[in-house]
XYZ file of C-alpha atoms in Angstrom:
275
model
C -0.040 0.099 0.222
C 1.379 3.543 -1.160
C 0.650 6.327 1.280
C -1.008 9.142 0.096
C 1.632 11.460 1.163
C 5.110 11.611 2.923
C 5.938 11.521 6.627
C 5.951 9.283 9.574
C 3.520 6.672 10.411
C 1.437 5.969 13.452
C 0.038 2.623 14.515
C -3.029 3.382 17.254
C -6.581 4.090 18.050
C -7.201 7.494 16.629
C -10.302 7.690 18.971
C -8.124 7.788 22.040
C -6.791 11.203 21.290
C -3.231 10.097 22.130
C -0.590 11.768 20.313
C 2.371 9.968 19.239
C 5.944 11.116 19.529
C 9.537 9.752 19.904
C 12.830 9.290 18.397
C 14.649 6.482 16.409
C 12.708 3.817 14.186
C 10.088 2.984 16.759
C 8.462 4.586 19.813
C 5.753 3.286 21.642
C 3.063 4.048 24.431
C -0.103 3.167 25.389
C -2.683 2.788 22.535
C -0.092 4.113 19.755
C 3.521 3.204 18.194
C 5.338 5.804 16.185
C 7.385 4.777 13.061
C 9.973 7.188 12.103
C 9.659 7.366 8.216
C 13.297 8.696 7.781
C 14.224 11.826 5.679
C 13.525 10.527 2.334
C 10.952 13.007 0.475
C 9.053 9.872 -1.519
C 5.650 8.628 -0.207
C 6.192 5.241 1.860
C 5.055 1.981 0.735
C 3.560 -0.038 3.536
C 2.546 -3.676 4.041
C 0.613 -4.656 7.011
C 0.375 -8.064 8.792
C -1.782 -8.809 11.615
C -2.009 -12.383 13.277
C 0.300 -15.061 14.444
C 4.312 -14.439 14.612
C 5.450 -14.965 10.951
C 9.203 -14.483 12.020
C 11.525 -12.043 10.945
C 12.176 -11.530 7.189
C 15.412 -11.455 5.746
C 16.738 -8.670 3.506
C 15.654 -5.527 5.348
C 18.022 -2.578 6.225
C 16.448 -2.560 9.603
C 14.064 -4.333 11.870
C 13.282 -3.545 15.227
C 10.387 -4.496 17.535
C 8.632 -3.243 20.568
C 5.460 -4.002 22.876
C 2.316 -1.821 22.619
C -0.527 -2.181 25.049
C -3.882 -1.784 23.418
C -6.502 -0.546 26.092
C -9.470 -0.537 23.301
C -8.665 -3.421 21.241
C -8.293 -1.252 18.127
C -5.356 -0.377 16.399
C -5.222 1.004 12.876
C -2.532 2.285 10.596
C -2.639 6.086 10.418
C -0.732 8.884 8.822
C 1.479 11.388 10.575
C -1.661 13.596 11.392
C -2.800 10.485 13.237
C -5.907 10.181 10.658
C -6.785 6.572 9.633
C -5.244 5.211 6.419
C -7.860 2.229 6.280
C -10.211 1.038 8.621
C -8.855 -2.331 9.224
C -8.491 -3.476 12.701
C -4.896 -4.810 13.612
C -5.562 -5.557 17.157
C -6.903 -8.955 16.383
C -7.188 -10.306 19.857
C -9.136 -7.502 21.624
C -7.387 -5.421 24.526
C -3.920 -6.646 25.413
C -0.191 -6.506 24.605
C 0.929 -6.779 21.288
C 4.325 -7.444 19.506
C 5.166 -4.936 16.893
C 7.755 -5.664 14.663
C 8.963 -3.087 11.949
C 11.001 -3.994 8.914
C 12.451 -0.720 7.099
C 14.423 0.022 3.990
C 15.460 3.174 2.221
C 14.357 5.388 4.884
C 17.026 8.274 4.153
C 17.824 7.138 0.588
C 17.224 10.108 -1.819
C 15.181 9.468 -4.646
C 13.946 6.050 -3.353
C 10.490 5.257 -1.721
C 10.861 4.397 1.715
C 9.751 0.631 2.652
C 8.153 -0.808 5.598
C 6.719 -4.020 6.755
C 4.811 -3.923 9.820
C 3.904 -6.998 11.509
C 1.020 -6.865 14.580
C 1.358 -10.113 16.499
C -0.881 -10.559 19.944
C 1.120 -11.041 22.831
C 4.407 -9.355 23.935
C 7.949 -9.948 23.821
C 8.052 -12.414 26.691
C 5.629 -14.858 24.491
C 2.464 -14.437 26.799
C -0.592 -15.737 24.882
C -3.468 -13.430 24.664
C -7.098 -14.354 25.516
C -9.203 -15.461 22.747
C -10.481 -12.818 20.615
C -13.919 -11.296 21.225
C -15.934 -10.391 17.774
C -15.279 -6.931 16.370
C -17.399 -4.770 14.370
C -14.519 -4.469 11.599
C -14.990 -8.106 11.015
C -18.631 -8.776 10.946
C -21.174 -8.702 8.174
C -24.843 -8.943 7.998
C -27.582 -7.524 10.837
C -25.408 -6.607 13.793
C -26.644 -6.426 17.515
C -23.861 -4.660 19.320
C -23.897 -4.629 23.060
C -22.613 -0.823 24.723
C -23.613 -1.372 28.454
C -22.242 -3.696 30.838
C -23.971 -3.090 34.079
C -26.866 -5.049 33.523
C -25.778 -8.831 33.070
C -28.966 -10.158 34.128
C -30.868 -8.062 31.144
C -28.143 -8.912 28.645
C -28.353 -12.804 29.632
C -32.130 -12.709 28.979
C -31.879 -10.979 25.637
C -29.539 -13.660 24.424
C -31.732 -16.510 25.848
C -34.632 -14.995 23.654
C -32.377 -14.851 20.336
C -31.268 -18.489 21.103
C -34.492 -19.966 21.780
C -36.386 -17.678 19.546
C -37.566 -18.227 15.950
C -35.552 -18.585 13.086
C -35.872 -14.811 12.453
C -33.039 -14.219 14.501
C -30.402 -16.433 13.015
C -28.865 -13.951 10.368
C -28.469 -11.650 13.329
C -24.491 -11.403 14.627
C -24.012 -10.494 18.222
C -20.827 -8.548 19.064
C -20.161 -8.717 22.600
C -17.055 -6.782 23.099
C -16.357 -4.404 25.992
C -14.280 -2.218 23.727
C -17.506 -0.783 22.211
C -18.812 0.462 25.932
C -20.448 3.629 25.360
C -19.996 3.792 21.883
C -22.817 5.968 19.846
C -24.071 4.902 16.229
C -22.223 7.216 14.381
C -18.827 5.372 15.877
C -19.934 1.879 14.709
C -21.077 3.183 11.427
C -17.591 4.702 10.708
C -16.108 1.165 11.884
C -18.075 -1.138 9.729
C -15.871 -2.282 6.725
C -16.765 -1.535 3.339
C -16.004 -3.282 -0.160
C -14.010 -1.829 -3.151
C -17.408 -0.193 -4.113
C -17.932 1.494 -0.719
C -20.785 -0.693 0.044
C -20.960 -1.700 3.960
C -20.753 -5.078 5.350
C -23.410 -4.157 7.453
C -26.457 -2.228 6.447
C -28.482 -2.745 9.688
C -27.544 -2.387 13.284
C -29.059 -2.944 16.655
C -27.729 -1.563 19.630
C -28.430 -2.846 23.264
C -27.131 0.260 25.193
C -28.083 1.006 28.951
C -31.829 2.463 27.774
C -32.360 -1.271 26.093
C -30.967 -3.132 29.460
C -32.960 -1.220 32.026
C -36.296 -0.840 30.083
C -37.679 -4.213 31.651
C -39.144 -7.150 29.680
C -39.425 -5.214 26.100
C -35.621 -4.771 25.760
C -36.368 -1.813 23.182
C -33.055 -1.981 20.671
C -31.817 1.128 18.852
C -32.214 0.387 15.201
C -29.666 2.319 13.025
C -30.137 2.349 9.210
C -26.700 2.008 7.613
C -27.820 1.712 3.903
C -25.804 4.154 1.711
C -27.789 7.387 0.646
C -30.410 6.958 3.313
C -30.223 9.217 6.255
C -33.482 7.913 8.404
C -33.133 8.459 12.003
C -32.282 5.411 14.361
C -35.468 4.590 16.308
C -36.482 2.232 19.280
C -37.572 -1.599 18.264
C -38.667 -4.035 21.022
C -36.868 -7.278 20.933
C -40.112 -9.124 20.078
C -40.502 -7.327 17.020
C -36.964 -7.309 15.943
C -37.124 -10.814 14.308
C -40.087 -9.504 11.767
C -38.220 -6.223 11.352
C -35.018 -8.276 10.269
C -36.481 -10.646 8.050
C -38.666 -8.077 5.929
C -35.925 -5.803 5.673
C -33.596 -8.600 4.112
C -36.342 -9.636 1.933
C -36.717 -5.869 0.643
C -40.673 -6.368 1.945
C -40.425 -2.980 3.808
C -38.016 -0.009 4.088
C -36.209 1.335 7.256
C -38.874 4.223 7.312
C -41.874 2.324 7.452
C -40.635 0.928 10.769
C -39.453 3.845 12.094
C -42.866 5.799 11.243
C -44.788 3.055 13.220
C -43.644 3.543 16.624
C -45.897 4.374 19.663
C -46.033 8.193 21.308
C -42.828 7.065 23.248
C -40.731 5.927 20.015
C -40.617 2.624 20.619
C -42.076 0.004 17.810
C -44.048 -2.414 19.037
C -45.946 -4.011 16.136
C -44.885 -6.375 13.666
C -45.207 -6.348 9.508
C -46.353 -9.507 7.992
């Protein structure tokens, strides 16, 4: 991948607001890594790898490694202004330590593009094994149900029991239960949903189980969010009992998002069902 501009690189969670800095090829802090691109004025070429340790590659001018602690479970390649170059989450095992190994060549060679191979490996240099990875928005597709509140475990358990023991209408829903999304708003999720080469989102329908959902008794009114390109419907609440019909009809194209959002009761919660 060729960067759009010359300058240093960062691997970080841009939502933390951390400012990367340092001297030498690598400098690291909590939720960030700074990579010095050298004095070459050409746009860097970067190859990314995230996963099990593939080992060091031969043939590079420099190879250095360090440990980065991710507190949020999200790391992305960013430019010198800390803006994400792509939305791919490199923190494949969620929050915890990551060994980051950077190979570099031609960092200060006039007329040559500096080249980097950045390997992001779960665990640290002591060989510690990370916990099993929790699912993330960036890796998911189809209708999503995301938990953002963790103070109501009994309500969440009841919600899951309903999904697991309910009709086949719930089967297409992917549940994302990952504490890194605590307190997230709808637009933050929409920004992290992956897109294909034609900019079509992997998930066009999002259901959020937030604090209101999990503190509203038996109805469990989820926040429904339309992520279809070109549509700007406002989110609305829909009870868990009505979600199955909602998902099926939306996937079949029988109804639009607006058909459901306009059918809510006075408190803004949809409780009926389309047939």
